[in-house]
Short mmCIF file of C-alpha atoms and ligand atoms in Angstrom, two decimals:
data_model
loop_
_atom_site.label_atom_id
_atom_site.label_comp_id
_atom_site.label_asym_id
_atom_site.label_seq_id
_atom_site.Cartn_x
_atom_site.Cartn_y
_atom_site.Cartn_z
CA UNK A 1257 -2.31 -54.02 3.95
CA UNK A 1258 -0.94 -50.69 3.56
CA UNK A 1259 -4.41 -48.81 5.18
CA UNK A 1260 -5.26 -47.23 1.73
CA UNK A 1261 -3.29 -43.38 2.73
CA UNK A 1262 -0.68 -44.75 -0.04
CA UNK A 1263 -0.05 -44.95 -3.39
CA UNK A 1264 1.48 -47.94 -5.27
CA UNK A 1265 4.28 -46.38 -7.60
CA UNK A 1266 7.64 -49.00 -8.71
CA UNK A 1267 6.78 -51.83 -6.33
CA UNK A 1268 6.32 -50.15 -2.92
CA UNK A 1269 4.13 -48.03 -1.47
CA UNK A 1270 4.13 -44.59 -1.39
CA UNK A 1271 2.43 -40.91 -0.06
CA UNK A 1272 0.83 -38.71 -2.68
CA UNK A 1273 3.17 -36.13 -3.42
CA UNK A 1274 0.78 -33.84 -2.00
CA UNK A 1275 -0.43 -35.20 0.81
CA UNK A 1276 -4.14 -35.23 -0.16
CA UNK A 1277 -6.90 -37.73 0.65
CA UNK A 1278 -10.44 -38.15 0.00
CA UNK A 1279 -13.47 -40.44 1.77
CA UNK A 1280 -14.89 -43.39 0.45
CA UNK A 1281 -18.81 -44.21 1.75
CA UNK A 1282 -20.61 -46.84 2.29
CA UNK A 1283 -23.81 -46.25 0.13
CA UNK A 1284 -25.65 -48.37 2.96
CA UNK A 1285 -25.34 -46.39 5.47
CA UNK A 1286 -23.45 -42.85 4.30
CA UNK A 1287 -21.04 -43.61 7.02
CA UNK A 1288 -16.92 -42.82 5.95
CA UNK A 1289 -15.30 -45.97 5.32
CA UNK A 1290 -11.70 -44.66 5.73
CA UNK A 1291 -9.25 -42.01 3.38
CA UNK A 1292 -7.75 -42.87 0.32
CA UNK A 1293 -4.73 -41.29 -0.59
CA UNK A 1294 -4.99 -38.86 -3.61
CA UNK A 1295 -3.05 -38.84 -6.79
CA UNK A 1296 -1.96 -35.68 -8.30
CA UNK A 1297 0.06 -35.05 -11.74
CA UNK A 1298 3.65 -34.86 -9.89
CA UNK A 1299 2.63 -39.28 -8.85
CA UNK A 1300 0.72 -39.84 -12.17
CA UNK A 1301 4.60 -39.07 -13.41
CA UNK A 1302 6.49 -40.80 -10.85
CA UNK A 1303 4.41 -44.05 -11.93
CA UNK A 1304 4.47 -43.22 -15.83
CA UNK A 1305 8.24 -43.45 -14.95
CA UNK A 1306 7.94 -46.52 -13.32
CA UNK A 1307 6.39 -47.96 -15.52
CA UNK A 1308 7.80 -46.35 -18.80
CA UNK A 1309 11.18 -48.18 -17.31
CA UNK A 1310 10.05 -51.82 -16.82
CA UNK A 1311 9.01 -51.67 -19.86
CA UNK A 1312 12.11 -50.31 -21.59
CA UNK A 1313 14.68 -51.46 -19.36
CA UNK A 1314 12.80 -54.17 -16.69
CA UNK A 1315 12.10 -58.19 -17.71
CA UNK A 1316 8.52 -58.30 -17.73
CA UNK A 1317 8.21 -57.88 -21.71
CA UNK A 1318 11.17 -60.01 -22.20
CA UNK A 1319 9.79 -63.18 -20.47
CA UNK A 1320 8.76 -66.23 -22.18
CA UNK A 1321 4.87 -66.01 -21.85
CA UNK A 1322 4.78 -69.11 -19.35
CA UNK A 1323 6.82 -67.01 -16.89
CA UNK A 1324 4.29 -63.97 -17.21
CA UNK A 1325 1.58 -66.91 -17.35
CA UNK A 1326 3.22 -68.29 -13.75
CA UNK A 1327 2.65 -65.03 -12.27
CA UNK A 1328 -1.13 -63.94 -13.21
CA UNK A 1329 -1.94 -67.19 -12.13
CA UNK A 1330 -0.26 -66.80 -9.16
CA UNK A 1331 -2.58 -63.43 -8.73
CA UNK A 1332 -5.45 -65.30 -9.52
CA UNK A 1333 -5.22 -67.71 -6.92
CA UNK A 1334 -4.37 -65.07 -4.15
CA UNK A 1335 -8.08 -63.60 -5.60
CA UNK A 1336 -9.98 -66.80 -5.01
CA UNK A 1337 -8.22 -67.41 -1.37
CA UNK A 1338 -9.07 -64.41 -0.80
CA UNK A 1339 -12.49 -63.79 -2.40
CA UNK A 1340 -15.55 -63.51 0.45
CA UNK A 1341 -13.05 -60.85 2.25
CA UNK A 1342 -12.44 -59.45 -1.02
CA UNK A 1343 -16.89 -59.63 -2.27
CA UNK A 1344 -17.57 -58.25 1.21
CA UNK A 1345 -15.22 -55.17 0.61
CA UNK A 1346 -17.19 -54.72 -2.80
CA UNK A 1347 -20.40 -54.55 -0.89
CA UNK A 1348 -19.01 -51.72 1.48
CA UNK A 1349 -17.30 -49.98 -0.84
CA UNK A 1350 -19.69 -50.04 -3.82
CA UNK A 1351 -23.07 -51.15 -2.28
CA UNK A 1352 -24.13 -54.14 -4.79
CA UNK A 1353 -25.35 -57.46 -3.35
CA UNK A 1354 -22.87 -60.20 -2.02
CA UNK A 1355 -23.37 -63.02 -4.07
CA UNK A 1356 -22.85 -60.26 -7.60
CA UNK A 1357 -20.25 -59.41 -5.77
CA UNK A 1358 -18.70 -63.10 -5.12
CA UNK A 1359 -19.36 -63.43 -8.89
CA UNK A 1360 -16.95 -60.31 -9.78
CA UNK A 1361 -14.22 -61.70 -7.30
CA UNK A 1362 -15.01 -65.28 -9.32
CA UNK A 1363 -14.89 -63.73 -12.60
CA UNK A 1364 -11.66 -61.50 -11.71
CA UNK A 1365 -9.65 -64.59 -10.79
CA UNK A 1366 -11.13 -65.83 -13.84
CA UNK A 1367 -9.73 -63.34 -16.10
CA UNK A 1368 -6.14 -63.81 -14.54
CA UNK A 1369 -6.21 -67.32 -15.55
CA UNK A 1370 -7.71 -66.67 -18.78
CA UNK A 1371 -4.96 -64.71 -19.77
CA UNK A 1372 -2.25 -66.45 -18.17
CA UNK A 1373 -3.47 -69.29 -20.97
CA UNK A 1374 -3.16 -66.28 -23.77
CA UNK A 1375 0.25 -65.61 -22.32
CA UNK A 1376 1.30 -69.34 -22.75
CA UNK A 1377 -0.36 -69.50 -26.00
CA UNK A 1378 1.18 -65.96 -27.26
CA UNK A 1379 5.05 -67.68 -27.03
CA UNK A 1380 3.80 -70.04 -29.77
CA UNK A 1381 1.42 -67.52 -32.29
CA UNK A 1382 4.21 -64.16 -31.78
CA UNK A 1383 5.22 -64.55 -35.69
CA UNK A 1384 3.18 -66.20 -38.04
CA UNK A 1385 4.47 -66.50 -41.75
CA UNK A 1386 3.17 -63.70 -44.41
CA UNK A 1387 3.12 -65.20 -48.07
CA UNK A 1388 4.01 -61.98 -50.25
CA UNK A 1389 3.17 -61.56 -53.94
CA UNK A 1390 6.70 -61.68 -54.01
CA UNK A 1391 8.79 -64.87 -54.00
CA UNK A 1392 12.21 -63.35 -54.11
CA UNK A 1393 10.80 -61.87 -50.16
CA UNK A 1394 9.39 -63.75 -47.20
CA UNK A 1395 7.56 -61.90 -44.37
CA UNK A 1396 6.69 -63.03 -40.39
CA UNK A 1397 4.10 -60.85 -39.05
CA UNK A 1398 5.04 -60.66 -35.79
CA UNK A 1399 3.22 -59.65 -32.06
CA UNK A 1400 4.96 -57.93 -29.83
CA UNK A 1401 3.23 -55.33 -26.76
CA UNK A 1402 2.23 -51.83 -27.21
CA UNK A 1403 4.52 -49.72 -24.30
CA UNK A 1404 2.80 -48.46 -21.29
CA UNK A 1405 -0.34 -48.90 -20.89
CA UNK A 1406 -2.36 -45.92 -18.83
CA UNK A 1407 -5.97 -47.67 -17.72
CA UNK A 1408 -8.66 -45.51 -16.45
CA UNK A 1409 -11.99 -47.47 -14.99
CA UNK A 1410 -15.05 -46.23 -13.37
CA UNK A 1411 -17.29 -48.10 -10.36
CA UNK A 1412 -19.64 -50.36 -11.04
CA UNK A 1413 -17.59 -53.71 -11.21
CA UNK A 1414 -14.71 -51.97 -9.37
CA UNK A 1415 -12.39 -55.29 -9.07
CA UNK A 1416 -13.62 -56.89 -12.22
CA UNK A 1417 -12.68 -53.38 -14.50
CA UNK A 1418 -9.91 -53.55 -13.09
CA UNK A 1419 -9.11 -57.61 -14.49
CA UNK A 1420 -10.17 -56.11 -17.75
CA UNK A 1421 -7.82 -53.84 -18.22
CA UNK A 1422 -4.38 -55.25 -16.02
CA UNK A 1423 -4.91 -59.21 -17.01
CA UNK A 1424 -4.58 -58.82 -20.71
CA UNK A 1425 -1.89 -56.10 -20.07
CA UNK A 1426 0.37 -58.03 -18.41
CA UNK A 1427 0.12 -60.82 -20.26
CA UNK A 1428 0.77 -58.89 -23.58
CA UNK A 1429 4.45 -57.90 -21.86
CA UNK A 1430 2.87 -54.35 -21.37
CA UNK A 1431 3.01 -52.14 -17.98
CA UNK A 1432 0.02 -50.21 -16.47
CA UNK A 1433 -0.73 -47.11 -14.69
CA UNK A 1434 -4.12 -47.95 -13.09
CA UNK A 1435 -6.45 -45.11 -11.60
CA UNK A 1436 -9.62 -46.42 -10.45
CA UNK A 1437 -12.59 -44.75 -9.58
CA UNK A 1438 -12.83 -42.43 -7.00
CA UNK A 1439 -15.93 -43.32 -5.56
CA UNK A 1440 -14.63 -47.00 -5.18
CA UNK A 1441 -10.54 -47.40 -5.07
CA UNK A 1442 -10.51 -50.16 -2.23
CA UNK A 1443 -10.39 -53.50 -4.36
CA UNK A 1444 -7.70 -51.89 -6.89
CA UNK A 1445 -5.41 -51.09 -4.23
CA UNK A 1446 -6.36 -54.61 -2.56
CA UNK A 1447 -5.23 -55.53 -6.01
CA UNK A 1448 -1.81 -53.86 -6.39
CA UNK A 1449 -0.87 -56.02 -3.24
CA UNK A 1450 -2.08 -58.78 -4.08
CA UNK A 1451 0.38 -58.54 -7.51
CA UNK A 1452 3.32 -57.75 -5.53
CA UNK A 1453 2.76 -60.57 -3.51
CA UNK A 1454 2.09 -62.96 -6.49
CA UNK A 1455 5.76 -61.45 -7.37
CA UNK A 1456 5.32 -59.52 -10.41
CA UNK A 1457 8.50 -57.27 -10.72
CA UNK A 1458 8.74 -53.33 -9.87
CA UNK A 1459 6.97 -50.89 -11.96
CA UNK A 1460 4.69 -53.56 -13.96
CA UNK A 1461 1.30 -52.62 -12.34
CA UNK A 1462 1.17 -49.12 -10.25
CA UNK A 1463 -2.22 -48.31 -8.51
CA UNK A 1464 -3.10 -44.54 -8.26
CA UNK A 1465 -6.62 -44.09 -7.10
CA UNK A 1466 -7.79 -40.04 -7.18
CA UNK A 1467 -10.19 -37.62 -8.96
CA UNK A 1468 -10.74 -37.24 -12.78
CA UNK A 1469 -9.57 -34.28 -13.34
CA UNK A 1470 -6.85 -34.64 -10.70
CA UNK A 1471 -5.46 -37.62 -11.86
CA UNK A 1472 -6.87 -38.83 -14.56
CA UNK A 1473 -6.87 -35.82 -16.75
CA UNK A 1474 -2.62 -35.84 -16.68
CA UNK A 1475 -2.91 -39.87 -17.08
CA UNK A 1476 -4.63 -39.47 -20.32
CA UNK A 1477 -2.52 -36.50 -21.59
CA UNK A 1478 0.95 -38.15 -20.23
CA UNK A 1479 3.71 -38.67 -23.32
CA UNK A 1480 4.92 -41.73 -21.56
CA UNK A 1481 1.55 -43.05 -22.22
CA UNK A 1482 1.28 -45.78 -25.54
CA UNK A 1483 -1.45 -46.60 -24.86
CA UNK A 1484 -4.80 -45.51 -22.99
CA UNK A 1485 -7.87 -47.82 -21.66
CA UNK A 1486 -10.78 -46.02 -20.50
CA UNK A 1487 -13.89 -47.87 -19.60
CA UNK A 1488 -17.12 -45.08 -17.92
CA UNK A 1489 -19.99 -42.05 -19.37
CA UNK A 1490 -19.51 -40.96 -23.05
CA UNK A 1491 -18.37 -37.59 -21.80
CA UNK A 1492 -15.22 -38.57 -20.29
CA UNK A 1493 -14.35 -41.07 -22.94
CA UNK A 1494 -14.54 -38.32 -25.34
CA UNK A 1495 -12.17 -35.98 -23.27
CA UNK A 1496 -9.88 -39.40 -22.82
CA UNK A 1497 -10.18 -39.04 -26.83
CA UNK A 1498 -8.87 -36.21 -27.35
CA UNK A 1499 -6.14 -36.28 -24.83
CA UNK A 1500 -4.52 -39.08 -26.98
CA UNK A 1501 -5.48 -37.19 -30.02
CA UNK A 1502 -2.85 -34.80 -28.92
CA UNK A 1503 -0.06 -37.64 -29.34
CA UNK A 1504 -1.91 -40.23 -31.35
CA UNK A 1505 -2.04 -42.32 -28.64
CA UNK A 1506 -3.86 -46.01 -29.36
CA UNK A 1507 -6.77 -46.29 -27.32
CA UNK A 1508 -9.44 -48.49 -26.79
CA UNK A 1509 -12.96 -46.47 -25.12
CA UNK A 1510 -15.92 -48.90 -23.33
CA UNK A 1511 -18.39 -46.42 -22.73
CA UNK A 1512 -22.25 -45.91 -22.11
CA UNK A 1513 -25.31 -48.08 -23.24
CA UNK A 1514 -29.15 -47.91 -23.43
CA UNK A 1515 -29.37 -51.19 -24.42
CA UNK A 1516 -33.47 -52.77 -26.16
CA UNK A 1517 -34.46 -55.35 -25.25
CA UNK A 1518 -36.93 -56.86 -27.60
CA UNK A 1519 -39.51 -59.62 -26.90
CA UNK A 1520 -42.68 -61.24 -29.28
CA UNK A 1521 -45.86 -62.51 -28.13
CA UNK A 1522 -44.44 -66.35 -28.09
CA UNK A 1523 -41.93 -65.72 -25.09
CA UNK A 1524 -43.03 -67.33 -21.94
CA UNK A 1525 -43.87 -64.32 -20.05
CA UNK A 1526 -42.60 -65.49 -16.28
CA UNK A 1527 -38.86 -66.31 -18.04
CA UNK A 1528 -39.37 -62.91 -20.22
CA UNK A 1529 -40.02 -61.29 -16.22
CA UNK A 1530 -37.12 -63.02 -15.29
CA UNK A 1531 -34.57 -61.73 -17.56
CA UNK A 1532 -36.00 -58.38 -18.29
CA UNK A 1533 -35.56 -57.67 -14.65
CA UNK A 1534 -32.08 -59.35 -14.33
CA UNK A 1535 -30.93 -57.03 -16.69
CA UNK A 1536 -32.61 -54.20 -15.33
CA UNK A 1537 -32.07 -54.65 -11.93
CA UNK A 1538 -29.44 -56.70 -10.94
CA UNK A 1539 -26.07 -54.49 -9.54
CA UNK A 1540 -28.76 -51.68 -9.23
CA UNK A 1541 -29.04 -51.12 -13.08
CA UNK A 1542 -25.50 -49.67 -12.70
CA UNK A 1543 -24.25 -51.85 -15.81
CA UNK A 1544 -23.03 -50.12 -19.06
CA UNK A 1545 -25.07 -53.10 -20.99
CA UNK A 1546 -27.96 -53.23 -18.71
CA UNK A 1547 -30.73 -53.87 -21.06
CA UNK A 1548 -32.95 -50.69 -20.00
CA UNK A 1549 -35.49 -50.21 -23.07
CA UNK A 1550 -37.82 -53.25 -23.33
CA UNK A 1551 -39.63 -53.50 -26.15
CA UNK A 1552 -42.70 -55.75 -25.81
CA UNK A 1553 -44.84 -56.91 -28.80
CA UNK A 1554 -49.02 -55.48 -28.56
CA UNK A 1555 -50.55 -58.63 -27.56
CA UNK A 1556 -48.35 -59.44 -24.70
CA UNK A 1557 -47.52 -55.51 -23.26
CA UNK A 1558 -50.29 -54.96 -20.92
CA UNK A 1559 -49.78 -58.86 -19.53
CA UNK A 1560 -46.33 -58.80 -19.39
CA UNK A 1561 -46.46 -55.64 -17.78
CA UNK A 1562 -48.91 -56.30 -14.93
CA UNK A 1563 -46.29 -59.03 -14.31
CA UNK A 1564 -43.71 -57.07 -13.81
CA UNK A 1565 -45.01 -54.67 -11.42
CA UNK A 1566 -45.88 -57.79 -9.33
CA UNK A 1567 -41.92 -59.28 -9.53
CA UNK A 1568 -40.50 -55.84 -9.42
CA UNK A 1569 -42.74 -55.34 -5.89
CA UNK A 1570 -41.27 -58.01 -4.00
CA UNK A 1571 -38.07 -57.28 -4.57
CA UNK A 1572 -35.80 -57.17 -1.10
CA UNK A 1573 -34.30 -54.12 -1.18
CA UNK A 1574 -31.75 -53.13 1.20
CA UNK A 1575 -27.71 -53.34 2.31
CA UNK A 1576 -25.21 -55.94 0.12
CA UNK A 1577 -24.28 -57.38 2.98
CA UNK A 1578 -27.99 -58.47 4.76
CA UNK A 1579 -29.41 -62.54 3.23
CA UNK A 1580 -31.56 -62.29 -0.04
CA UNK A 1581 -31.03 -58.74 -0.93
CA UNK A 1582 -31.39 -58.67 -4.47
CA UNK A 1583 -31.29 -54.65 -4.97
CA UNK A 1584 -28.51 -52.54 -2.87
CA UNK A 1585 -28.13 -48.96 -2.83
CA UNK A 1586 -26.45 -46.76 -5.77
CA UNK A 1587 -22.95 -46.03 -5.57
CA UNK A 1588 -23.59 -42.37 -3.72
CA UNK A 1589 -25.41 -39.39 -3.53
CA UNK A 1590 -25.39 -38.16 -6.47
CA UNK A 1591 -25.75 -41.02 -8.50
CA UNK A 1592 -28.82 -40.94 -6.38
CA UNK A 1593 -29.79 -37.53 -7.70
CA UNK A 1594 -29.06 -38.64 -10.96
CA UNK A 1595 -31.63 -41.25 -11.16
CA UNK A 1596 -33.86 -39.16 -8.72
CA UNK A 1597 -33.68 -36.19 -11.80
CA UNK A 1598 -33.92 -38.70 -14.37
CA UNK A 1599 -37.26 -40.18 -13.04
CA UNK A 1600 -38.91 -36.60 -12.29
CA UNK A 1601 -38.26 -36.46 -15.84
CA UNK A 1602 -40.04 -39.33 -17.02
CA UNK A 1603 -43.13 -38.08 -15.31
CA UNK A 1604 -42.74 -34.46 -16.60
CA UNK A 1605 -42.23 -36.32 -20.18
CA UNK A 1606 -45.74 -37.65 -19.81
CA UNK A 1607 -44.33 -41.60 -19.20
CA UNK A 1608 -47.00 -43.87 -16.77
CA UNK A 1609 -44.43 -44.67 -14.08
CA UNK A 1610 -46.16 -48.25 -13.31
CA UNK A 1611 -43.58 -48.92 -10.28
CA UNK A 1612 -41.12 -47.37 -7.83
CA UNK A 1613 -39.62 -44.06 -8.57
CA UNK A 1614 -39.04 -43.03 -4.85
CA UNK A 1615 -36.35 -44.24 -2.18
CA UNK A 1616 -38.43 -47.22 -0.09
CA UNK A 1617 -40.10 -45.84 2.92
CA UNK A 1618 -38.48 -48.06 5.38
CA UNK A 1619 -34.70 -46.74 4.78
CA UNK A 1620 -34.08 -43.00 6.08
CA UNK A 1621 -29.94 -43.79 5.86
CA UNK A 1622 -28.57 -44.83 2.36
CA UNK A 1623 -28.74 -44.18 -1.39
CA UNK A 1624 -32.04 -46.98 -1.83
CA UNK A 1625 -34.71 -46.66 -4.02
CA UNK A 1626 -37.24 -48.94 -5.80
CA UNK A 1627 -37.05 -50.78 -8.77
CA UNK A 1628 -38.72 -48.97 -11.33
CA UNK A 1629 -41.34 -49.39 -13.88
CA UNK A 1630 -42.25 -46.18 -16.52
CA UNK A 1631 -44.46 -47.37 -19.49
CA UNK A 1632 -45.95 -45.79 -22.43
CA UNK A 1633 -42.66 -44.29 -22.79
CA UNK A 1634 -42.26 -41.96 -25.74
CA UNK A 1635 -39.73 -42.69 -28.00
CA UNK A 1636 -37.79 -39.19 -28.77
CA UNK A 1637 -37.75 -39.06 -24.79
CA UNK A 1638 -35.22 -38.43 -22.44
CA UNK A 1639 -35.65 -41.45 -20.79
CA UNK A 1640 -36.47 -43.72 -23.59
CA UNK A 1641 -32.81 -42.14 -25.55
CA UNK A 1642 -30.31 -41.04 -22.60
CA UNK A 1643 -28.26 -44.04 -19.91
CA UNK A 1644 -29.77 -43.58 -16.34
CA UNK A 1645 -27.38 -45.84 -14.71
CA UNK A 1646 -30.35 -46.67 -12.23
CA UNK A 1647 -32.96 -49.62 -11.44
CA UNK A 1648 -34.74 -47.88 -14.11
CA UNK A 1649 -36.71 -49.25 -17.02
CA UNK A 1650 -38.48 -48.41 -19.67
CA UNK A 1651 -41.44 -50.21 -21.46
CA UNK A 1652 -43.01 -49.92 -25.23
CA UNK A 1653 -45.43 -51.85 -27.89
CA UNK A 1654 -44.47 -53.04 -30.77
CA UNK A 1655 -46.31 -54.60 -33.71
CA UNK A 1656 -44.24 -56.95 -35.46
CA UNK A 1657 -40.56 -57.65 -36.35
CA UNK A 1658 -39.34 -54.76 -38.45
CA UNK A 1659 -41.06 -52.31 -35.96
CA UNK A 1660 -38.82 -53.38 -33.18
CA UNK A 1661 -35.93 -53.25 -34.72
CA UNK A 1662 -36.30 -49.96 -36.09
CA UNK A 1663 -36.95 -48.69 -32.78
CA UNK A 1664 -34.18 -50.55 -31.19
CA UNK A 1665 -31.91 -49.32 -33.96
CA UNK A 1666 -32.92 -45.78 -33.24
CA UNK A 1667 -29.89 -44.92 -30.94
CA UNK A 1668 -26.43 -43.18 -30.12
CA UNK A 1669 -25.61 -46.08 -27.95
CA UNK A 1670 -24.98 -49.61 -29.63
CA UNK A 1671 -23.71 -51.31 -26.65
CA UNK A 1672 -25.87 -54.87 -26.43
CA UNK A 1673 -28.76 -55.98 -27.17
CA UNK A 1674 -31.17 -58.98 -26.21
CA UNK A 1675 -34.09 -60.72 -28.60
CA UNK A 1676 -36.81 -63.15 -27.11
CA UNK A 1677 -38.89 -65.87 -28.73
CA UNK A 1678 -39.27 -69.31 -29.30
CA UNK A 1679 -39.19 -69.18 -33.10
CA UNK A 1680 -34.75 -69.47 -32.66
CA UNK A 1681 -34.35 -68.74 -36.91
CA UNK A 1682 -36.29 -64.93 -36.07
CA UNK A 1683 -34.08 -64.75 -32.48
CA UNK A 1684 -31.11 -65.69 -35.15
CA UNK A 1685 -32.30 -63.35 -37.84
CA UNK A 1686 -33.14 -59.71 -36.11
CA UNK A 1687 -29.14 -60.44 -34.00
CA UNK A 1688 -27.75 -59.88 -37.39
CA UNK A 1689 -29.86 -56.79 -37.26
CA UNK A 1690 -29.43 -55.38 -34.08
CA UNK A 1691 -26.63 -52.47 -34.28
CA UNK A 1692 -24.97 -53.53 -30.90
CA UNK A 1693 -21.68 -55.25 -29.99
CA UNK A 1694 -23.17 -58.12 -27.40
CA UNK A 1695 -26.14 -59.61 -28.69
CA UNK A 1696 -28.78 -61.86 -26.22
CA UNK A 1697 -31.01 -64.13 -27.43
CA UNK A 1698 -33.30 -65.86 -24.70
CA UNK A 1699 -31.45 -64.05 -21.89
CA UNK A 1700 -30.12 -60.52 -20.81
CA UNK A 1701 -26.15 -60.09 -19.41
CA UNK A 1702 -24.70 -63.11 -18.82
CA UNK A 1703 -20.56 -62.26 -19.35
CA UNK A 1704 -17.82 -64.43 -20.47
CA UNK A 1705 -14.05 -63.91 -20.28
CA UNK A 1706 -14.13 -65.74 -23.91
CA UNK A 1707 -16.29 -63.57 -25.65
CA UNK A 1708 -15.46 -59.83 -27.13
CA UNK A 1709 -17.21 -56.96 -25.20
CA UNK A 1710 -17.49 -53.19 -26.26
CA UNK A 1711 -19.90 -51.41 -28.24
CA UNK A 1712 -20.77 -50.15 -31.73
CA UNK A 1713 -21.49 -46.49 -31.78
CA UNK A 1714 -20.93 -43.58 -29.09
CA UNK A 1715 -20.59 -46.72 -26.81
CA UNK A 1716 -17.04 -47.12 -27.38
CA UNK A 1717 -13.92 -48.07 -29.55
CA UNK A 1718 -12.16 -51.89 -29.66
CA UNK A 1719 -13.06 -55.15 -27.75
CA UNK A 1720 -12.53 -56.13 -24.38
CA UNK A 1721 -12.35 -60.05 -23.12
CA UNK A 1722 -11.40 -62.61 -25.47
CA UNK A 1723 -8.77 -63.15 -27.48
CA UNK A 1724 -9.88 -58.94 -28.54
CA UNK A 1725 -8.88 -58.10 -25.01
CA UNK A 1726 -5.36 -59.52 -25.88
CA UNK A 1727 -5.18 -58.08 -29.14
CA UNK A 1728 -5.71 -54.13 -27.73
CA UNK A 1729 -1.79 -54.19 -25.78
CA UNK A 1730 -0.05 -55.75 -28.86
CA UNK A 1731 1.06 -54.13 -31.65
CA UNK A 1732 2.24 -56.11 -35.07
CA UNK A 1733 5.24 -55.85 -36.88
CA UNK A 1734 6.18 -57.07 -40.27
CA UNK A 1735 9.38 -58.04 -41.06
CA UNK A 1736 10.39 -58.40 -44.95
CA UNK A 1737 13.50 -60.23 -45.72
CA UNK A 1738 14.79 -59.42 -49.29
CA UNK A 1739 16.05 -63.56 -50.50
CA UNK A 1740 17.61 -63.06 -53.65
CA UNK A 1741 20.84 -62.89 -55.30
CA UNK A 1742 19.88 -61.07 -57.94
CA UNK A 1743 20.07 -57.02 -57.49
CA UNK A 1744 17.08 -55.27 -56.99
CA UNK A 1745 17.28 -53.64 -60.02
CA UNK A 1746 16.84 -50.05 -58.85
CA UNK A 1747 20.41 -48.48 -59.69
CA UNK A 1748 22.64 -51.45 -60.29
CA UNK A 1749 21.32 -53.51 -63.50
P1 LIG B 3251 -17.36 -40.97 -15.41
O1 LIG B 3251 -16.66 -41.11 -16.86
O2 LIG B 3251 -16.85 -40.69 -15.10
O3 LIG B 3251 -15.91 -42.02 -14.92
C1 LIG B 3251 -14.97 -43.01 -15.57
C2 LIG B 3251 -13.14 -42.69 -15.12
O4 LIG B 3251 -13.05 -41.51 -15.26
C3 LIG B 3251 -13.03 -42.59 -12.88
O5 LIG B 3251 -11.74 -43.03 -12.92
C4 LIG B 3251 -13.18 -41.22 -13.04
O6 LIG B 3251 -12.42 -40.48 -12.16
C5 LIG B 3251 -12.42 -41.13 -14.39
N1 LIG B 3251 -12.21 -39.42 -14.88
C6 LIG B 3251 -13.78 -38.34 -15.23
N2 LIG B 3251 -12.82 -37.43 -15.46
C7 LIG B 3251 -11.84 -37.51 -15.87
C8 LIG B 3251 -10.99 -37.03 -17.01
N3 LIG B 3251 -11.11 -35.39 -17.17
N4 LIG B 3251 -9.78 -37.20 -17.87
C9 LIG B 3251 -9.63 -38.55 -17.10
N5 LIG B 3251 -10.42 -39.26 -16.82
C10 LIG B 3251 -11.42 -39.07 -15.99
O7 LIG B 3251 -18.38 -42.49 -15.64
P2 LIG B 3251 -18.11 -43.33 -14.13
O8 LIG B 3251 -20.03 -42.45 -13.62
O9 LIG B 3251 -17.46 -43.88 -12.85
O10 LIG B 3251 -18.89 -45.41 -14.77
C11 LIG B 3251 -20.38 -44.88 -15.58
C12 LIG B 3251 -19.97 -44.58 -17.28
O11 LIG B 3251 -19.01 -45.98 -16.59
C13 LIG B 3251 -21.25 -45.19 -17.52
O12 LIG B 3251 -20.87 -43.91 -18.28
C14 LIG B 3251 -21.69 -46.55 -18.24
O13 LIG B 3251 -21.92 -47.21 -19.19
C15 LIG B 3251 -20.45 -46.68 -18.45
N6 LIG B 3251 -19.54 -48.11 -17.90
C16 LIG B 3251 -18.86 -48.80 -19.44
C17 LIG B 3251 -19.18 -50.49 -19.77
C18 LIG B 3251 -18.51 -50.86 -20.86
O14 LIG B 3251 -17.94 -51.99 -20.76
N7 LIG B 3251 -18.48 -50.65 -21.95
C19 LIG B 3251 -18.72 -50.91 -18.25
C20 LIG B 3251 -18.70 -49.90 -16.69
C21 LIG B 3251 -19.09 -48.80 -17.32
#
């Protein structure tokens, strides 16, 4: 394909208007992978115009769901054919271990197939009769695409986060301008190439990498956009919401988290260690739903801490492309510095640094960090309350169920939560009392395309994935008809 020095606008690879570019680096060795075209407001304008035209005049929103599904399935199939190569590219750009990148790319293909199915069903379910309390009228509720969507995504699951927005938007009949993160733009550009090859009409998907202030902000402020779909941090989400407020754009926000994991003392200690570690160390802890606050019932607290520290010490750290690596580098220097600053703050706050906390001695290059465990963390401390977005877990003891629930819910975030116990009734009860959009019982993190994803409180607005993800890109219209032969009676009596 193109050498990443072009933007994908209106079905063509074009040079950015101002000719700008930025570097993307391999965080395992700090080397530059390539330079990438940087979109600015003129390019965003062109991309929105192309998406607007493809929506207002193009065939895409008018096609039968089955016709759109055929394109989505072709996209899925090309992604599957290129799974290994795309996964390796994701590792180089983001740092994650290859087996995890292979999951991501597999899930990306699965997401396009899933929404292809929903696009087909949409034809049959598009219009639903509405029973009115007045039989002189008949009415239907009709689903229609919301229009031109602007999508802004983060760097932690680059291609998958693109798919969570692109697949349902295209299934609904929307057109889109996608701005990937400037830290990991490569697989989004590959997705544009794949969509092109799959026969997606010009202008339906436009991909414009660029910096947040130079490309993201003009996209979020653009009057030609009907809907904004954003995944990223709370402060940027708040800016997006303010931009959307100016002309009342439809928005959905998937933001940060500080998700609790409650472990009762009847839990199997080995299973608990496995899920706690996966919950915070997979993807280097750069996961919005990472269960970064662990609450352990008092009797299990010391034995579990000892076992957790031992297990963390055995984790293999290295380049994501090396065999057997479980923890790759953080995405870039700035994220690495942010996490080290958070660790220093935890120490200052008086938490016990039980394991990790620094760059492994054997790694002289790359943004590698040891898996890090803090115990005895104060509930009102910064490290207990704020998202670190790295491989850092905070652990506290609790006495009983009420205490665990109080502490778990004491957060401005509400993305995810997990509970572990052999007493399933207790788990089900606790799950219903946790103020979070996603609750895992006896596990942490498994994510399914079919199930709703999103947060309570400051973790966001709206839901992605499943039917809910499609609804994000649909408007509901009522069409109501007066069926009576009799006059209405306001003027004609
Ligand atoms: P970020 O908010 O810094 O950036 C996200 C995106 O917004 C990037 O593409 C960036 O270029 C763009 N951006 C930055 N400033 C902008 C502006 N002023 N206007 C418009 N766009 C702008 O977040 P990040 O560091 O890329 O990602 C990490 C955050 O994302 C974490 O808080 C994490 O929890 C969250 N996240 C949430 C989910 C979820 O599903 N809830 C999933 C992944 C990540």
